[in-house]
Amino acid sequence: MTSRYRDDPAALRALARDAEVHRDVYTDPEIFALEMERLFANTWVYVGHDSQVPGAGDYFGTTIGAQPVLMVRHEDGTVHVLYNRCPHKGTRITTETCGNTGRFFRCPYHGWSFRTDGSPAALPLPSGYENAAFAGSQAALGLTPVPHVHNHRGFVFAKMAPGGPGFDEFFGESLSSIDNMVDRSPAGRLEVAGGVLR
Ligand code: FES
C-alpha cells in the first residue's frame, strides 16, 4: 500500500483547516494506523471502571490503541491491566470481552497458566524447556503488565509508553469532571451496570 501520510508531516497538517477536516481523517486506513501508533500508544487511555471487575478473577477485555489488554481483579483486590498476549508465542489469552477466569488465566495454545496479576503459575511439561534458556527469558516473567496504570476513584487509566507526562500532570483540572460525578452519587461511588456499549 502506498504511504501518503506516514513520512509527510505537511500532508498530515493539511488534513485539518480552520473550518473543515478532510474525509481521510475518518476513512483512510493509514491515518487510522498512525493514530493508533502515535497518539493512543503514547498517551493515557481510559481502560474501564473497576466496578466492571468486582470479584477476584473478573476480567474485562478491551484495547489500548491497537493492543488488546485485560483489566483484571487479582485475589488481593488490586486491579491490574495486562497485555492480552501470551509471552510464549503471542496467542491471545482470551477472546472473550468479559468473564471470570478464577485464579488463573490459561493460554489456549500450549496451556501455560498465569495468576491474575500476570505472574507465571505453571507450565505443562516444564522439563521440555530445560535447554531453551527459559529461566532467564522474558517469557518466564509471565503476562506483561501495561507499564503505567492509575485508578482514579474507580476509573482505571493506563499508558503504554514508558515516558511522557504522569497521570496528574496529563489530566490536571479535567479530573474535576470525574470528581463532580462521583461526589454527586449518593453512595460516594459509581458502578457501571448493564454492560458496556463498544
Ligand atoms: S502460546 Fe501460550 S502457551 Fe504457547
XYZ file of C-alpha atoms and ligand atoms in Angstrom:
202
model
C 0.000 0.000 0.000
C 1.376 3.401 -0.944
C 2.107 5.595 2.045
C 0.704 9.094 1.619
C 0.993 10.353 5.177
C 3.495 8.404 7.289
C 6.567 10.406 6.314
C 4.868 13.598 5.247
C 4.073 15.967 8.155
C 2.884 18.658 5.733
C 0.300 16.283 4.262
C -0.901 15.461 7.776
C -1.150 19.136 8.723
C -3.137 19.865 5.551
C -5.874 17.453 6.666
C -7.318 19.955 9.108
C -8.165 23.569 8.312
C -9.940 26.141 10.439
C -13.407 25.219 9.257
C -13.069 21.774 7.700
C -11.469 18.381 8.079
C -10.520 16.167 5.152
C -12.550 12.959 4.855
C -9.355 10.874 5.073
C -9.294 11.670 8.810
C -12.382 9.464 9.125
C -11.848 6.849 6.422
C -8.184 6.384 5.493
C -6.628 3.173 6.940
C -3.188 4.783 7.086
C -4.484 7.694 9.174
C -6.164 5.194 11.493
C -2.916 3.222 11.873
C -0.947 6.397 12.561
C -3.470 7.448 15.211
C -3.065 4.093 16.936
C 0.730 4.231 16.806
C 1.417 7.867 17.507
C -1.490 9.009 19.644
C -3.114 6.144 21.529
C 0.126 4.206 22.092
C 1.688 7.218 23.768
C -0.943 8.733 25.974
C -3.168 7.931 28.954
C -6.228 5.983 27.833
C -9.354 5.086 29.783
C -9.478 1.295 30.146
C -12.591 0.707 32.212
C -14.261 1.158 35.588
C -13.206 -1.102 38.412
C -16.872 -1.931 39.138
C -16.759 -3.944 35.901
C -14.451 -6.404 37.682
C -15.952 -6.577 41.181
C -14.759 -10.019 42.220
C -11.396 -11.800 42.203
C -10.761 -13.285 38.772
C -13.226 -10.987 36.995
C -11.747 -9.553 33.809
C -12.706 -7.088 31.106
C -11.053 -7.226 27.682
C -10.528 -4.103 25.629
C -7.834 -2.366 23.585
C -5.404 0.468 24.100
C -4.681 1.712 20.608
C -4.331 -1.493 18.609
C -3.161 -3.567 21.572
C -5.563 -5.993 23.269
C -5.439 -5.714 27.064
C -7.191 -7.216 30.060
C -8.312 -5.332 33.146
C -8.481 -7.952 35.887
C -9.150 -8.118 39.628
C -6.429 -10.051 41.471
C -7.128 -12.146 44.554
C -5.776 -9.419 46.859
C -8.345 -6.955 45.444
C -5.924 -4.955 43.297
C -6.828 -4.209 39.688
C -4.218 -4.951 37.024
C -4.013 -4.089 33.338
C -2.141 -6.762 31.378
C -1.422 -7.232 27.698
C -3.757 -9.912 26.363
C -0.861 -11.716 24.742
C 0.829 -14.920 25.827
C 4.549 -14.398 26.467
C 5.275 -17.745 24.810
C 4.085 -17.310 21.213
C 1.864 -14.263 21.383
C -1.513 -16.011 21.384
C -4.423 -14.071 22.849
C -5.068 -15.349 26.337
C -8.792 -14.868 25.894
C -11.019 -13.597 23.123
C -13.967 -13.051 25.479
C -14.898 -9.465 26.313
C -15.500 -10.247 29.963
C -15.826 -13.121 32.382
C -14.280 -14.721 35.414
C -11.098 -16.693 34.971
C -10.855 -17.994 38.537
C -7.364 -17.816 39.990
C -5.551 -18.310 36.686
C -5.568 -17.429 33.025
C -4.684 -20.420 30.866
C -3.321 -19.880 27.377
C -5.383 -21.897 24.881
C -2.360 -22.777 22.709
C 0.142 -24.715 24.878
C -1.515 -24.418 28.257
C 0.818 -22.073 30.133
C -1.033 -20.548 33.061
C -0.718 -17.207 34.792
C -2.026 -15.725 38.005
C -4.365 -12.760 37.744
C -1.534 -10.327 38.486
C 0.222 -11.722 35.380
C 2.874 -13.707 37.228
C 3.617 -17.181 35.848
C 1.873 -20.063 37.577
C 2.621 -23.304 35.738
C 3.864 -24.821 32.510
C 2.835 -28.216 31.230
C 5.923 -30.447 30.826
C 8.411 -27.930 32.274
C 11.313 -30.320 31.630
C 10.794 -29.697 27.914
C 12.089 -26.129 28.334
C 15.294 -27.043 30.196
C 17.617 -26.466 27.248
C 15.755 -23.448 25.932
C 17.239 -20.759 28.239
C 13.730 -20.344 29.543
C 14.640 -19.340 33.097
C 16.223 -16.025 32.106
C 13.869 -15.191 29.278
C 11.199 -12.514 29.037
C 8.621 -15.258 28.627
C 9.400 -16.576 32.118
C 8.142 -13.305 33.643
C 4.527 -14.047 32.712
C 1.931 -11.742 31.211
C 3.333 -8.296 30.599
C 1.695 -5.518 32.607
C 0.920 -2.214 30.894
C 3.676 -0.036 32.403
C 1.547 2.780 33.822
C -1.840 2.196 35.439
C -3.778 4.657 37.580
C -7.113 4.155 39.317
C -8.857 7.498 39.872
C -11.924 6.911 42.039
C -12.727 3.699 40.210
C -11.841 4.933 36.718
C -8.868 2.924 35.500
C -6.477 4.559 33.041
C -3.299 3.169 31.513
C -0.415 4.350 29.382
C 1.729 2.001 27.308
C 4.640 4.344 26.616
C 7.345 4.382 29.284
C 7.926 8.149 29.066
C 5.672 11.154 28.867
C 3.671 13.018 31.486
C 2.384 11.302 34.607
C -1.326 10.879 35.288
C -1.876 14.062 37.348
C 0.212 16.179 35.017
C -1.625 14.897 31.957
C -5.193 15.298 33.244
C -4.776 18.216 35.626
C -8.001 20.172 36.169
C -10.017 17.932 33.868
C -10.228 15.334 36.645
C -12.757 17.572 38.368
C -15.460 16.332 35.971
C -14.958 12.790 37.284
C -14.795 14.067 40.863
C -18.042 16.029 40.476
C -19.792 12.999 39.065
C -18.607 10.702 41.861
C -19.270 13.281 44.597
C -22.893 13.644 43.438
C -23.580 9.921 43.708
C -25.385 9.021 46.943
C -23.020 6.144 47.673
C -19.942 8.262 47.001
C -19.069 5.753 44.368
C -20.168 4.856 40.864
C -20.961 1.475 39.439
C -21.066 0.547 35.769
C -24.204 -1.528 35.231
C -25.866 -3.176 32.285
C -22.774 -3.867 30.233
C -20.768 -1.554 28.059
C -21.561 -0.494 24.523
C -18.396 -0.797 22.453
S 1.407 -19.541 23.012
Fe 0.624 -19.509 25.024
S 1.406 -21.276 25.922
Fe 2.289 -21.260 23.954
